[in-house]
Amino acid sequence: MNKQTYLDYIKKAVLEGRKQYEAAISHWRESYRPDQFLGMYIPPGNLAIQAQTEGFLYHITGEKEYGVQARQMLLAIESFKEIVPDALRDRHPEYEKGITSFDPMFQGTHYIQGYLFMKDSALLSREDKRQIEDSIRSSVQAVMHYPEWGAHNRSMLRAFTVSLAVAALGDTEETREWAKLRDYLAQESMGGWSIEDAELYLPLWLGSCIMVVQHTDKEEDYYAKPQTRYYFDYITHILTPYGQLPDFGDAHYNSFWYLWLACLEKGAAVYRCGHMKYAARKIWDYALSHQEGPPSVYLAAYFSNACLWADDGLEPVKPDWQSELVLEDVIGKKVAFRDGWEEDSTYLLLNYRDEGDYAYVAREYLRRTIQAPAEKAHHGHADENSIVFFARGPHILLHDGGYRDSAPNGKYRADLYHNRLVFREGERDADGSLYDFIHDDGTYRRVAAEKLHFQTFEELVYSRTRVTDPCHGVIWDRAVTYLKEEGVIIVVDWTKSLGSRQLSTANLWH
């Protein structure tokens, strides 16, 4: 696992992306619906991805062919706006100066990286640069109309795009205003605690932080903060023995590993940490051995950053830690039970993370602006005291219920889709379905969670965590005992009523 490994994959993926280019554009035209995505225009997704990867290869190899292709993608972004009906244009204040050329959160980061790789190339004429920079301006204009703030991925993806835009257009009166916006959006994230508890969104947040500080003079200070180091250690300690990440919160099973891969390469290089390097290699080995189909240019876009950040001189070091708190009982609020890092090792992850009592204003802002009542603020599930993941060797015995079936609510965030107790008012009809009885509207009801005990002994590991649920008027403790020699997990649930009412309780396993 080294820079060349990434580079070889990216080259193959770029060629595959070229083959699929016309089909992807045709599919976009056929599937475009003006009322989708809240009526916002989003151009074909492969353009920005292809621009980034082609530009990256031009930057690394100097081969003209990649530069020509990158230029084509960067300029093509403007040619799709005619699909937008006039009625849609009139509804959006951010379109006052023209339709936004691309989505600033998920496309802007790729598009502008592609331009930065190409900016100093003779392949771009003055007119080319003017058009590309106008496209970038339109995206920043959208962020100006709808900024978000707080330590979470939505604010940092915007800050990421704005930061790249400042670097792309250089120091002007206009970009100095953009830099102020970037700093406001990123302020709570620079060395702060994320308010998210989701395997997908944490690396989007962390990766955006990495890129923002890369384009400022605060990089050394950022990596010196203990909160920053925490998140790189966090994912290293939570990794499964076979090289994937438990899908806690908003996430899908065995997915989004490529986001963490790039972050771990950066963390390993900055902190000279062989454990992080090992985790990155383990993720790569598993994911690539299970990938179906041709190389993906989408993955290659993230591998390009992993390639830039990787330190080939750093040796991977296999972890030797076993069962532990990950990493403590204030921010992480997880317990990992494991007997090693071999392919046949036992691994169980208990999540008792509640919404938390920090970042109040940011949490309330999200609660009032995003219509997703099924989630904690932000992207967390009703999974307190849930066993998120349980495996022995290649056998996955339990895992989380999923992300969501559809926006805005999404049933899979609800408590009944997790390995935990659920509580409901009243009594189930003996002839009725348990599923129907416990399947409520899915709205998240806030609880408080805390650790009572975590102890490791020669023969066993023991944890006891408590959930206090004011909505249902109940206290619930979950005690997990791992008998090391027998390889057995014993789960004991204990409940206590806080009032006088009738409750039904179900213990669910997926």
CSV table of N, CA, C and O in Angstrom, one decimal, residues 275-318:
chain,number,residue,atom,x,y,z
A,275,HIS,N,-0.2,2.6,13.6
A,275,HIS,CA,-1.6,2.0,13.8
A,275,HIS,C,-2.6,2.6,12.7
A,275,HIS,O,-3.4,1.9,12.2
A,276,MET,N,-2.5,3.9,12.5
A,276,MET,CA,-3.4,4.5,11.5
A,276,MET,C,-3.1,4.0,10.1
A,276,MET,O,-3.9,3.8,9.3
A,277,LYS,N,-1.8,3.8,9.9
A,277,LYS,CA,-1.3,3.3,8.6
A,277,LYS,C,-1.8,1.9,8.4
A,277,LYS,O,-2.3,1.5,7.3
A,278,TYR,N,-1.8,1.1,9.4
A,278,TYR,CA,-2.3,-0.3,9.4
A,278,TYR,C,-3.8,-0.3,9.1
A,278,TYR,O,-4.3,-1.0,8.2
A,279,ALA,N,-4.5,0.6,9.8
A,279,ALA,CA,-6.0,0.7,9.6
A,279,ALA,C,-6.3,1.0,8.1
A,279,ALA,O,-7.2,0.5,7.5
A,280,ALA,N,-5.6,2.0,7.6
A,280,ALA,CA,-5.8,2.4,6.2
A,280,ALA,C,-5.5,1.2,5.2
A,280,ALA,O,-6.3,0.9,4.3
A,281,ARG,N,-4.5,0.5,5.5
A,281,ARG,CA,-4.1,-0.7,4.6
A,281,ARG,C,-5.2,-1.8,4.7
A,281,ARG,O,-5.6,-2.4,3.8
A,282,LYS,N,-5.7,-2.0,6.0
A,282,LYS,CA,-6.7,-3.0,6.2
A,282,LYS,C,-8.0,-2.7,5.5
A,282,LYS,O,-8.6,-3.6,4.9
A,283,ILE,N,-8.4,-1.4,5.6
A,283,ILE,CA,-9.6,-1.0,4.8
A,283,ILE,C,-9.4,-1.2,3.3
A,283,ILE,O,-10.3,-1.8,2.7
A,284,TRP,N,-8.2,-0.8,2.8
A,284,TRP,CA,-8.0,-1.0,1.4
A,284,TRP,C,-8.0,-2.4,1.0
A,284,TRP,O,-8.7,-2.8,0.0
A,285,ASP,N,-7.4,-3.3,1.7
A,285,ASP,CA,-7.3,-4.7,1.4
A,285,ASP,C,-8.6,-5.4,1.3
A,285,ASP,O,-9.0,-6.1,0.4
A,286,TYR,N,-9.5,-5.0,2.3
A,286,TYR,CA,-10.8,-5.6,2.3
A,286,TYR,C,-11.7,-5.1,1.2
A,286,TYR,O,-12.3,-5.8,0.5
A,287,ALA,N,-11.7,-3.8,1.1
A,287,ALA,CA,-12.6,-3.1,0.2
A,287,ALA,C,-12.3,-3.5,-1.3
A,287,ALA,O,-13.2,-3.8,-2.1
A,288,LEU,N,-11.0,-3.5,-1.6
A,288,LEU,CA,-10.7,-3.8,-3.0
A,288,LEU,C,-10.9,-5.3,-3.4
A,288,LEU,O,-11.1,-5.6,-4.5
A,289,SER,N,-10.7,-6.1,-2.4
A,289,SER,CA,-10.9,-7.6,-2.6
A,289,SER,C,-12.4,-7.9,-2.8
A,289,SER,O,-12.7,-9.0,-3.3
A,290,HIS,N,-13.3,-7.0,-2.3
A,290,HIS,CA,-14.7,-7.3,-2.4
A,290,HIS,C,-15.4,-6.4,-3.4
A,290,HIS,O,-16.6,-6.4,-3.6
A,291,GLN,N,-14.6,-5.5,-4.1
A,291,GLN,CA,-15.3,-4.6,-5.1
A,291,GLN,C,-15.7,-5.4,-6.3
A,291,GLN,O,-15.0,-6.2,-6.9
A,292,GLU,N,-16.9,-5.1,-6.8
A,292,GLU,CA,-17.4,-5.7,-8.0
A,292,GLU,C,-17.4,-4.7,-9.1
A,292,GLU,O,-17.6,-3.5,-8.9
A,293,GLY,N,-17.2,-5.2,-10.3
A,293,GLY,CA,-17.3,-4.3,-11.5
A,293,GLY,C,-15.9,-3.7,-11.7
A,293,GLY,O,-14.9,-3.9,-11.0
A,294,PRO,N,-15.9,-2.8,-12.7
A,294,PRO,CA,-14.7,-2.1,-13.1
A,294,PRO,C,-14.3,-1.0,-12.1
A,294,PRO,O,-15.1,-0.7,-11.2
A,295,PRO,N,-13.0,-0.5,-12.1
A,295,PRO,CA,-12.6,0.5,-11.2
A,295,PRO,C,-13.5,1.7,-11.3
A,295,PRO,O,-14.0,2.1,-12.4
A,296,SER,N,-13.8,2.4,-10.1
A,296,SER,CA,-14.7,3.5,-10.0
A,296,SER,C,-14.0,4.8,-10.0
A,296,SER,O,-13.2,5.0,-9.1
A,297,VAL,N,-14.4,5.7,-10.9
A,297,VAL,CA,-13.8,7.1,-10.9
A,297,VAL,C,-14.3,7.8,-9.7
A,297,VAL,O,-13.6,8.7,-9.2
A,298,TYR,N,-15.4,7.5,-9.1
A,298,TYR,CA,-15.9,8.1,-7.9
A,298,TYR,C,-14.9,7.8,-6.7
A,298,TYR,O,-14.5,8.7,-6.0
A,299,LEU,N,-14.6,6.5,-6.6
A,299,LEU,CA,-13.6,6.1,-5.6
A,299,LEU,C,-12.2,6.8,-5.9
A,299,LEU,O,-11.5,7.2,-4.9
A,300,ALA,N,-11.9,6.8,-7.1
A,300,ALA,CA,-10.6,7.4,-7.5
A,300,ALA,C,-10.4,8.8,-7.0
A,300,ALA,O,-9.3,9.3,-6.7
A,301,ALA,N,-11.6,9.6,-7.0
A,301,ALA,CA,-11.5,11.0,-6.6
A,301,ALA,C,-11.0,11.1,-5.1
A,301,ALA,O,-10.2,12.0,-4.8
A,302,TYR,N,-11.4,10.2,-4.3
A,302,TYR,CA,-11.0,10.1,-2.9
A,302,TYR,C,-9.6,9.5,-2.8
A,302,TYR,O,-8.8,10.0,-1.9
A,303,PHE,N,-9.3,8.6,-3.6
A,303,PHE,CA,-7.9,8.0,-3.6
A,303,PHE,C,-6.9,9.0,-4.1
A,303,PHE,O,-5.7,8.9,-3.7
A,304,SER,N,-7.3,10.0,-4.8
A,304,SER,CA,-6.3,11.0,-5.2
A,304,SER,C,-5.8,11.8,-4.0
A,304,SER,O,-4.6,12.1,-3.9
A,305,ASN,N,-6.7,12.1,-3.1
A,305,ASN,CA,-6.3,12.8,-1.9
A,305,ASN,C,-5.5,11.8,-1.0
A,305,ASN,O,-4.5,12.2,-0.4
A,306,ALA,N,-5.9,10.5,-0.9
A,306,ALA,CA,-5.1,9.6,-0.2
A,306,ALA,C,-3.7,9.4,-0.7
A,306,ALA,O,-2.7,9.3,0.0
A,307,CYS,N,-3.6,9.5,-2.0
A,307,CYS,CA,-2.3,9.4,-2.7
A,307,CYS,C,-1.4,10.6,-2.3
A,307,CYS,O,-0.2,10.5,-2.0
A,308,LEU,N,-2.0,11.8,-2.3
A,308,LEU,CA,-1.2,13.0,-2.0
A,308,LEU,C,-0.8,13.0,-0.5
A,308,LEU,O,0.3,13.5,-0.2
A,309,TRP,N,-1.6,12.5,0.3
A,309,TRP,CA,-1.4,12.5,1.8
A,309,TRP,C,-0.6,11.4,2.3
A,309,TRP,O,0.0,11.4,3.4
A,310,ALA,N,-0.5,10.3,1.6
A,310,ALA,CA,0.1,9.0,2.1
A,310,ALA,C,1.7,9.3,2.3
A,310,ALA,O,2.3,9.9,1.5
A,311,ASP,N,2.2,8.6,3.3
A,311,ASP,CA,3.6,8.6,3.6
A,311,ASP,C,4.1,7.2,3.4
A,311,ASP,O,3.9,6.3,4.2
A,312,ASP,N,4.9,7.1,2.3
A,312,ASP,CA,5.4,5.7,1.9
A,312,ASP,C,6.5,5.3,2.9
A,312,ASP,O,6.8,4.1,2.9
A,313,GLY,N,7.1,6.2,3.6
A,313,GLY,CA,8.1,5.8,4.5
A,313,GLY,C,7.7,5.3,5.9
A,313,GLY,O,8.5,4.9,6.7
A,314,LEU,N,6.4,5.3,6.1
A,314,LEU,CA,5.8,4.9,7.4
A,314,LEU,C,5.3,3.5,7.3
A,314,LEU,O,4.6,3.1,6.5
A,315,GLU,N,5.8,2.7,8.3
A,315,GLU,CA,5.5,1.3,8.3
A,315,GLU,C,4.2,1.0,9.1
A,315,GLU,O,4.0,1.6,10.2
A,316,PRO,N,3.3,0.2,8.6
A,316,PRO,CA,2.1,-0.1,9.3
A,316,PRO,C,2.4,-0.9,10.6
A,316,PRO,O,3.3,-1.8,10.6
A,317,VAL,N,1.7,-0.7,11.6
A,317,VAL,CA,1.9,-1.4,12.9
A,317,VAL,C,0.5,-2.0,13.3
A,317,VAL,O,-0.4,-1.2,13.5
A,318,LYS,N,0.5,-3.3,13.4
A,318,LYS,CA,-0.8,-4.0,13.8
A,318,LYS,C,-1.1,-3.7,15.2
A,318,LYS,O,-0.3,-3.8,16.1
